[in-house]
mmCIF file with all atom_site columns, N, CA and C in Angstrom:
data_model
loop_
_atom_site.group_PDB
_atom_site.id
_atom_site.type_symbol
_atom_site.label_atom_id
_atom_site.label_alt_id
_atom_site.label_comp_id
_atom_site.label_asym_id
_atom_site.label_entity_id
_atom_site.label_seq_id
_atom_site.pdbx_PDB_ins_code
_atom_site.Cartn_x
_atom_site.Cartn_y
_atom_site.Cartn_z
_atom_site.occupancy
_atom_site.B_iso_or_equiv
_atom_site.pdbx_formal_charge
_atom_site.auth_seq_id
_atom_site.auth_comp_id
_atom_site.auth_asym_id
_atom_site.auth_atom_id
_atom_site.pdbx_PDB_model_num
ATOM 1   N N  . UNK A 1 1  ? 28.409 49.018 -44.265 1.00 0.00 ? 1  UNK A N  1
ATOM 2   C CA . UNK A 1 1  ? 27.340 49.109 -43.305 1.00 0.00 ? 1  UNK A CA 1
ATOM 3   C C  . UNK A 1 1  ? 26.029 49.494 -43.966 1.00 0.00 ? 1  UNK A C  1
ATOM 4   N N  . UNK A 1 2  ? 26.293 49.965 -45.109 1.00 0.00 ? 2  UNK A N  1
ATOM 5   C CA . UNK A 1 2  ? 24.894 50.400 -45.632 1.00 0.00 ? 2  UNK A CA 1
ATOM 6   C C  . UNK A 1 2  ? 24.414 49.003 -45.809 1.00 0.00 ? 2  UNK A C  1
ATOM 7   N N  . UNK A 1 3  ? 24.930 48.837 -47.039 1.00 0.00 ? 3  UNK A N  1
ATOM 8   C CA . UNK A 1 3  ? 24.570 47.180 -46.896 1.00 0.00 ? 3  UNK A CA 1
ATOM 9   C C  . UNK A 1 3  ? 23.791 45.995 -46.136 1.00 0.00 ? 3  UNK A C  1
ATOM 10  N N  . UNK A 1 4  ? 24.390 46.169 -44.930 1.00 0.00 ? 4  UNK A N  1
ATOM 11  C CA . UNK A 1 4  ? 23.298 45.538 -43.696 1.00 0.00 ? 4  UNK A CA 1
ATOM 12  C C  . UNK A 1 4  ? 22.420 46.237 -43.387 1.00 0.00 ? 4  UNK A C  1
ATOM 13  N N  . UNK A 1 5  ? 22.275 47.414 -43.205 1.00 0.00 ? 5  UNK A N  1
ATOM 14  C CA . UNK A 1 5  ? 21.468 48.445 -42.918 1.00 0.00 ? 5  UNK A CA 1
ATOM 15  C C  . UNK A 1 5  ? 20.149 47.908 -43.759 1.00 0.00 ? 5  UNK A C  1
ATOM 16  N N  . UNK A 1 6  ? 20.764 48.118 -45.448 1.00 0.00 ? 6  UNK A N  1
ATOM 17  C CA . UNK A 1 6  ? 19.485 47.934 -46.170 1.00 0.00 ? 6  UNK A CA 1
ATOM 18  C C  . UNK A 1 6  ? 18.844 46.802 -46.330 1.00 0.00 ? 6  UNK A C  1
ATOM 19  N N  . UNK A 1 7  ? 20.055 45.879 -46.060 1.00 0.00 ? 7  UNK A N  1
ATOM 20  C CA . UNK A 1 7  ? 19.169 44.358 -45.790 1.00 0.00 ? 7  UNK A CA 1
ATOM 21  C C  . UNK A 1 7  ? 18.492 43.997 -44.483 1.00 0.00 ? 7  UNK A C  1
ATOM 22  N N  . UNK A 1 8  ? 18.593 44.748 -43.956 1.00 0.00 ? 8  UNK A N  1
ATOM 23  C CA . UNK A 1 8  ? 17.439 44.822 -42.514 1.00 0.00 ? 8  UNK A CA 1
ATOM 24  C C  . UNK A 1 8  ? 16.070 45.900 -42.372 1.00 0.00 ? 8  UNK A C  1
ATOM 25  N N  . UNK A 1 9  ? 16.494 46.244 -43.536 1.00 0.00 ? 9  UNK A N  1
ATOM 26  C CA . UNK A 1 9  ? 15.004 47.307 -43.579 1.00 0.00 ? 9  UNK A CA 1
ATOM 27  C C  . UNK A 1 9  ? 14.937 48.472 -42.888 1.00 0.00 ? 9  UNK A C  1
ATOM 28  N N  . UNK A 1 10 ? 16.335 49.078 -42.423 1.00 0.00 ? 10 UNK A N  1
ATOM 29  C CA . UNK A 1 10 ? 16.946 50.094 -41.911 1.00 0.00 ? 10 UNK A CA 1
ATOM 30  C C  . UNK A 1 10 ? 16.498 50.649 -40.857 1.00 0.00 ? 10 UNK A C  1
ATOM 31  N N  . UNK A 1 11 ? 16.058 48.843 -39.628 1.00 0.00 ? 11 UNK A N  1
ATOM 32  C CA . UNK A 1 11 ? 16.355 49.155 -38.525 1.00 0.00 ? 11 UNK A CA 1
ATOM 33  C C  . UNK A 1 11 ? 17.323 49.524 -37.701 1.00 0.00 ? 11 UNK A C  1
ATOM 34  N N  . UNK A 1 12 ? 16.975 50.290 -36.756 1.00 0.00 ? 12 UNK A N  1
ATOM 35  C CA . UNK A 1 12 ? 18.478 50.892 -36.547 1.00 0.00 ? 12 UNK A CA 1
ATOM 36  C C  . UNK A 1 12 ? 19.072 50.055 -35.467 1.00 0.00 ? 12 UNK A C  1
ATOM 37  N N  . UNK A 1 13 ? 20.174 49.823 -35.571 1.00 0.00 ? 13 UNK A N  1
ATOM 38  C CA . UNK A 1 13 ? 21.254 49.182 -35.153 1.00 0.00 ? 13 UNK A CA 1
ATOM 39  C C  . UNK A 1 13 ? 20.774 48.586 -33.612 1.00 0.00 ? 13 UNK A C  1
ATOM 40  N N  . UNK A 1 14 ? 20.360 49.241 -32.654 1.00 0.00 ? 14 UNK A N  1
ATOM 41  C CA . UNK A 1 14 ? 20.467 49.032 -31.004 1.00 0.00 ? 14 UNK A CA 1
ATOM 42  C C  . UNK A 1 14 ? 18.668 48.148 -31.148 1.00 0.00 ? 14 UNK A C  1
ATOM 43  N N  . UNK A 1 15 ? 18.448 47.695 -32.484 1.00 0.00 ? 15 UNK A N  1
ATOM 44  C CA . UNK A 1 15 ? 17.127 46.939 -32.048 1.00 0.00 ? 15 UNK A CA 1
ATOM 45  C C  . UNK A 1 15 ? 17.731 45.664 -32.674 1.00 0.00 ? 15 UNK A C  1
ATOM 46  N N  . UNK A 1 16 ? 18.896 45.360 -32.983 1.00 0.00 ? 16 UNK A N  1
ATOM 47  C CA . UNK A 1 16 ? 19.571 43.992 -33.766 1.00 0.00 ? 16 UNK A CA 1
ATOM 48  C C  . UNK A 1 16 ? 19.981 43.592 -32.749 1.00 0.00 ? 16 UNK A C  1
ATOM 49  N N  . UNK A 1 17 ? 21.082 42.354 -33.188 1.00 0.00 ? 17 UNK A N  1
ATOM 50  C CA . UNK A 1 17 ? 21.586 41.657 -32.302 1.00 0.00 ? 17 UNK A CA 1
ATOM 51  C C  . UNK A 1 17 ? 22.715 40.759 -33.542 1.00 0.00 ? 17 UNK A C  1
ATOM 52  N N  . UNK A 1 18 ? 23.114 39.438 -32.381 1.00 0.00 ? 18 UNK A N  1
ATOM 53  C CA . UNK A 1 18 ? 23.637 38.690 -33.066 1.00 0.00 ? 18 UNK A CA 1
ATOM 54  C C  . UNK A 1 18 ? 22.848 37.619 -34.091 1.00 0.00 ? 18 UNK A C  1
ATOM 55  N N  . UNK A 1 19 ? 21.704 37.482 -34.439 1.00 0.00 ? 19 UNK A N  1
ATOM 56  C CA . UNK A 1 19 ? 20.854 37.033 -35.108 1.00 0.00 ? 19 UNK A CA 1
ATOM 57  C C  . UNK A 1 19 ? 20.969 37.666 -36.933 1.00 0.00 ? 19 UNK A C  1
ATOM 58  N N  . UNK A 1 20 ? 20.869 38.950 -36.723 1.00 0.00 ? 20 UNK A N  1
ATOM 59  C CA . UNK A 1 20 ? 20.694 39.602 -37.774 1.00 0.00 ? 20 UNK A CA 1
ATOM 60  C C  . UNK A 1 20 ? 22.090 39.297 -38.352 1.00 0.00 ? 20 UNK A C  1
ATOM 61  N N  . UNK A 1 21 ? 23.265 39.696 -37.433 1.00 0.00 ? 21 UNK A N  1
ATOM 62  C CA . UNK A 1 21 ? 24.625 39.599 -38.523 1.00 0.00 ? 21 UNK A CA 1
ATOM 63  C C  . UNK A 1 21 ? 24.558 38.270 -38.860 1.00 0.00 ? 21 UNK A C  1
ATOM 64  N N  . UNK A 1 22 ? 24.514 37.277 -38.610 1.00 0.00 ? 22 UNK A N  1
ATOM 65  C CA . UNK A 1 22 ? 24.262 35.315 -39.028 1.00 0.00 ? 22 UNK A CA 1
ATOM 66  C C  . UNK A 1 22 ? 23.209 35.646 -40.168 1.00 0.00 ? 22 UNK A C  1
ATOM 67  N N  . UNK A 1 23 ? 22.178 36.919 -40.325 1.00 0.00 ? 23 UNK A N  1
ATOM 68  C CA . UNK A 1 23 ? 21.314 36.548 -41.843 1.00 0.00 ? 23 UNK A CA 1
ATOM 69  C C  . UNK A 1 23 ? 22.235 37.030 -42.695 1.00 0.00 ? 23 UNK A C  1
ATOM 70  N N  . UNK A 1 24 ? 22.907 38.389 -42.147 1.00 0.00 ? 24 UNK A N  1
ATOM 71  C CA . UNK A 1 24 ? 23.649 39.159 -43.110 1.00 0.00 ? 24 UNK A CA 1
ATOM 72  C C  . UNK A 1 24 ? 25.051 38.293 -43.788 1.00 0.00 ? 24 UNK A C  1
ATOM 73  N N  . UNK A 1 25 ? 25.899 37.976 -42.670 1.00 0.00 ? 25 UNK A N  1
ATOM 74  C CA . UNK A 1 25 ? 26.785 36.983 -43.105 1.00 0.00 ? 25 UNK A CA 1
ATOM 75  C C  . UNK A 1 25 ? 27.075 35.761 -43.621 1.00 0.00 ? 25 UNK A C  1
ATOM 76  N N  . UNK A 1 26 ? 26.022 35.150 -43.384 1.00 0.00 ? 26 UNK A N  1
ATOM 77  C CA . UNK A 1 26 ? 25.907 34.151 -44.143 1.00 0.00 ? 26 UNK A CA 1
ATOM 78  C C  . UNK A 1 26 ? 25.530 33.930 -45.725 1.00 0.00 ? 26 UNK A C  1
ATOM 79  N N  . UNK A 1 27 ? 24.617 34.932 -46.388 1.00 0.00 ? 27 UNK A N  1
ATOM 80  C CA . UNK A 1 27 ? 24.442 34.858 -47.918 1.00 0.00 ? 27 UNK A CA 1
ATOM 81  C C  . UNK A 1 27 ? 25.819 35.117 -48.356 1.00 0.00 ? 27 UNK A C  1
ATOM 82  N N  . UNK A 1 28 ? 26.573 36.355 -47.812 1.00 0.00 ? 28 UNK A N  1
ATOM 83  C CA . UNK A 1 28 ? 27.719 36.794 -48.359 1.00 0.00 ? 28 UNK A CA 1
ATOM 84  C C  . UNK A 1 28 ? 28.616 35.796 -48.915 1.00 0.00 ? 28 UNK A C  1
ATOM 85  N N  . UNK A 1 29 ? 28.627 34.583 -47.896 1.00 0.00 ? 29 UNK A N  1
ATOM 86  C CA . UNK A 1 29 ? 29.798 33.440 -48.208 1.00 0.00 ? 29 UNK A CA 1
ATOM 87  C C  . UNK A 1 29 ? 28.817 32.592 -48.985 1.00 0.00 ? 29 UNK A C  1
ATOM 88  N N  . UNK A 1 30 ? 27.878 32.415 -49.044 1.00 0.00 ? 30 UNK A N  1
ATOM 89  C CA . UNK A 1 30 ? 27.001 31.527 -49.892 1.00 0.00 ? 30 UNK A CA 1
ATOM 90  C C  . UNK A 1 30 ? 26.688 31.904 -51.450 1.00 0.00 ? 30 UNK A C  1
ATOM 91  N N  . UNK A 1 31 ? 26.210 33.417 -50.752 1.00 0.00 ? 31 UNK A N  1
ATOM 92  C CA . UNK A 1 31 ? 25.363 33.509 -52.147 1.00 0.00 ? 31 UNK A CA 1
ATOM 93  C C  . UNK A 1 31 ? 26.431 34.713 -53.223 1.00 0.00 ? 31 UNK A C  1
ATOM 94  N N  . UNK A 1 32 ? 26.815 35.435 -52.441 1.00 0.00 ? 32 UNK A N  1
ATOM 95  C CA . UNK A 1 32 ? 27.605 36.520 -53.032 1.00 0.00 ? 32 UNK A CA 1
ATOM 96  C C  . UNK A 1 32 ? 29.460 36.122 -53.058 1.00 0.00 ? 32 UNK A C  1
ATOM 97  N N  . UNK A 1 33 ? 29.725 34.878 -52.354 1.00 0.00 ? 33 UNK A N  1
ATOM 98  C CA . UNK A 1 33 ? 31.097 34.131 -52.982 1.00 0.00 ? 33 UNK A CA 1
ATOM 99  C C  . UNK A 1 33 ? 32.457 35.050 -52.619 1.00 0.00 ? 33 UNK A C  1
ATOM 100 N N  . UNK A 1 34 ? 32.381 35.787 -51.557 1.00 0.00 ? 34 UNK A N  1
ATOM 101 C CA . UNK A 1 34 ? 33.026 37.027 -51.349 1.00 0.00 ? 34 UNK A CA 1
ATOM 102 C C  . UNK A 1 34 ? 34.044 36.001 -50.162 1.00 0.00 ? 34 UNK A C  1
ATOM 103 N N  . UNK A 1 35 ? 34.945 36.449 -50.223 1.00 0.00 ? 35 UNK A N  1
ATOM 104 C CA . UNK A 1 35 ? 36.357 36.086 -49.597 1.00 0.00 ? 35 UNK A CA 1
ATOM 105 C C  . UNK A 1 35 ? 35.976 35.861 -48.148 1.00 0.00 ? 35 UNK A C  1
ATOM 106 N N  . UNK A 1 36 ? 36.873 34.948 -47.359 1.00 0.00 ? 36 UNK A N  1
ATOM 107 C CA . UNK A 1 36 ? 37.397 35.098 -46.137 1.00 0.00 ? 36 UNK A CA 1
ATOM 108 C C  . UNK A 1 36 ? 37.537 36.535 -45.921 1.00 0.00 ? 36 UNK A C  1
ATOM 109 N N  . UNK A 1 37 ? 38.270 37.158 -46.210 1.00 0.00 ? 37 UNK A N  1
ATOM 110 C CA . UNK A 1 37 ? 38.844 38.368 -45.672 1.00 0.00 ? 37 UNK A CA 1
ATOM 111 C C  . UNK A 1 37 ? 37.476 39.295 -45.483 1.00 0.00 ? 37 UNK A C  1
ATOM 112 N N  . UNK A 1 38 ? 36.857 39.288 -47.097 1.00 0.00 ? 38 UNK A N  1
ATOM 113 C CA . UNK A 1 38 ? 35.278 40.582 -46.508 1.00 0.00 ? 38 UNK A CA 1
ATOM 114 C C  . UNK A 1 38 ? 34.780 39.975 -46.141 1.00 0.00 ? 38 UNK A C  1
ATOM 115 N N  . UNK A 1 39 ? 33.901 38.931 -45.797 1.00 0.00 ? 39 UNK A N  1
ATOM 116 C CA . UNK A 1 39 ? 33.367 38.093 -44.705 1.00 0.00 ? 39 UNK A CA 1
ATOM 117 C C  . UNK A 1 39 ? 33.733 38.913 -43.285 1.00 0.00 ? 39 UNK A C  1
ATOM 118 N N  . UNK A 1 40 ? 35.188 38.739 -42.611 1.00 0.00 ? 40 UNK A N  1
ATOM 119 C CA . UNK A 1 40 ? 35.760 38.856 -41.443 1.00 0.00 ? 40 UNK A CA 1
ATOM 120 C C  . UNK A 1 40 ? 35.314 40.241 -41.352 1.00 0.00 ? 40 UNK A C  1
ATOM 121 N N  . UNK A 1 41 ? 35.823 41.557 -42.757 1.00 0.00 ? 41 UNK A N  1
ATOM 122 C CA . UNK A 1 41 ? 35.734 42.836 -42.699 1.00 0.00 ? 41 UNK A CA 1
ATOM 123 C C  . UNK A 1 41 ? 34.074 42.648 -41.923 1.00 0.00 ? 41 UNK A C  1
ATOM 124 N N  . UNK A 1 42 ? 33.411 42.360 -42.985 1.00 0.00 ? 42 UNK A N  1
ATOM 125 C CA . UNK A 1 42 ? 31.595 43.006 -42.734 1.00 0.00 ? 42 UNK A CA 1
ATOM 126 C C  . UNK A 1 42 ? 31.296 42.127 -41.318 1.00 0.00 ? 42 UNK A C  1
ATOM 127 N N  . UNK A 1 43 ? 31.895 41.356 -40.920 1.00 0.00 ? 43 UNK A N  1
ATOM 128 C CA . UNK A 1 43 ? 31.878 40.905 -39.561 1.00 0.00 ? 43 UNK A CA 1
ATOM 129 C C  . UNK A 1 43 ? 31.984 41.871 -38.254 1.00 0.00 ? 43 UNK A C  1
ATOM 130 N N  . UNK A 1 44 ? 33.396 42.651 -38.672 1.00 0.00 ? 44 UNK A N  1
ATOM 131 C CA . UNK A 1 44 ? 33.690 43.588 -37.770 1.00 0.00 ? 44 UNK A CA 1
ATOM 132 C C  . UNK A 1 44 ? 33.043 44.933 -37.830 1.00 0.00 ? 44 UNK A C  1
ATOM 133 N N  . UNK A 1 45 ? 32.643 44.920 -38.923 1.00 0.00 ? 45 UNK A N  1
ATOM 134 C CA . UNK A 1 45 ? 32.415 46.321 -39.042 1.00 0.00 ? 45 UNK A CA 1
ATOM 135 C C  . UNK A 1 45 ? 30.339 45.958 -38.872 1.00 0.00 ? 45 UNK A C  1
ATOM 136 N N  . UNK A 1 46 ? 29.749 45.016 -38.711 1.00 0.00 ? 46 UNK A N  1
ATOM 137 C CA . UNK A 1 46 ? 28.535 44.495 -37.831 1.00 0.00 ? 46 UNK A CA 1
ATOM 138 C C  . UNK A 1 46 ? 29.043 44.804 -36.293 1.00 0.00 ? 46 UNK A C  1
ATOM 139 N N  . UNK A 1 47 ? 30.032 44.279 -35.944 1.00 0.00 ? 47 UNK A N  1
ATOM 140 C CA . UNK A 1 47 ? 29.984 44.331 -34.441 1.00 0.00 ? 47 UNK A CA 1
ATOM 141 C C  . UNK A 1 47 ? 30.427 45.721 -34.123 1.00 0.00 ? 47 UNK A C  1
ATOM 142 N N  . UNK A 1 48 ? 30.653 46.245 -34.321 1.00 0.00 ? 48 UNK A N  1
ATOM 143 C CA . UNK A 1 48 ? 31.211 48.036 -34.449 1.00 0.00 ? 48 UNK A CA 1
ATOM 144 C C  . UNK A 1 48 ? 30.089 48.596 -34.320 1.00 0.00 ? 48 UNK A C  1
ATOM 145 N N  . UNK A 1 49 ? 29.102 48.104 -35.225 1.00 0.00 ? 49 UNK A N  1
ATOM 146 C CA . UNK A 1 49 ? 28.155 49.695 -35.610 1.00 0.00 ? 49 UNK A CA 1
ATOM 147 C C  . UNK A 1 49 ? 27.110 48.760 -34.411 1.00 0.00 ? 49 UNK A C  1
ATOM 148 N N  . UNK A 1 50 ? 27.056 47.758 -34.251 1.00 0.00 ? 50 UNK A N  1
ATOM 149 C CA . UNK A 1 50 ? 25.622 47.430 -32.964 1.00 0.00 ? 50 UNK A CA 1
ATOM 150 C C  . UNK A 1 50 ? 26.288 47.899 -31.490 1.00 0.00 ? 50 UNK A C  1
ATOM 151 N N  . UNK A 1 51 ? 28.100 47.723 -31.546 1.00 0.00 ? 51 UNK A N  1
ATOM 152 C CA . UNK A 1 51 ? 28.132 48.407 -30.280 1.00 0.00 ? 51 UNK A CA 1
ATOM 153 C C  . UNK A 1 51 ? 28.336 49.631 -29.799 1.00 0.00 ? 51 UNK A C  1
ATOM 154 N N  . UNK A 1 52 ? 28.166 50.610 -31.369 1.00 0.00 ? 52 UNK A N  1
ATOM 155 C CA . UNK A 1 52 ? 28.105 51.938 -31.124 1.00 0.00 ? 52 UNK A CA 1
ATOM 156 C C  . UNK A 1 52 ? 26.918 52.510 -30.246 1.00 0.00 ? 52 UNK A C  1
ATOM 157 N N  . UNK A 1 53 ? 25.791 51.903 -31.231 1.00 0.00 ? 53 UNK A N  1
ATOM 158 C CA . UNK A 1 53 ? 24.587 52.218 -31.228 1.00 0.00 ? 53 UNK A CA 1
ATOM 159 C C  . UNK A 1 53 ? 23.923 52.018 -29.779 1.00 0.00 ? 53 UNK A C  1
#
């Protein structure tokens, strides 16, 4: 979560949406080559922390 955090400029969570996780998730499988599986993880753990917040 830091991660997204810092790639959003550490707006906090309840001003995102589903927009932001599609910037965040998408380099991951593109640019950073990271598995199905952490893909799905940083997926869930995006929808976790926006519906905490």
């Amino acid at each position: 979560m830091k991660r997204f955090l810092r790639v959003h400029r550490m707006r906090h969570p309840s001003d995102m949406g589903e927009e932001e996780i599609h910037a965040f998730l998408s380099p991951l499988a593109t640019v950073g080559r990271v598995s199905a599986a952490t893909q799905n993880q940083a997926l869930s753990a995006s929808i976790f922390i926006l519906s905490v917040s």
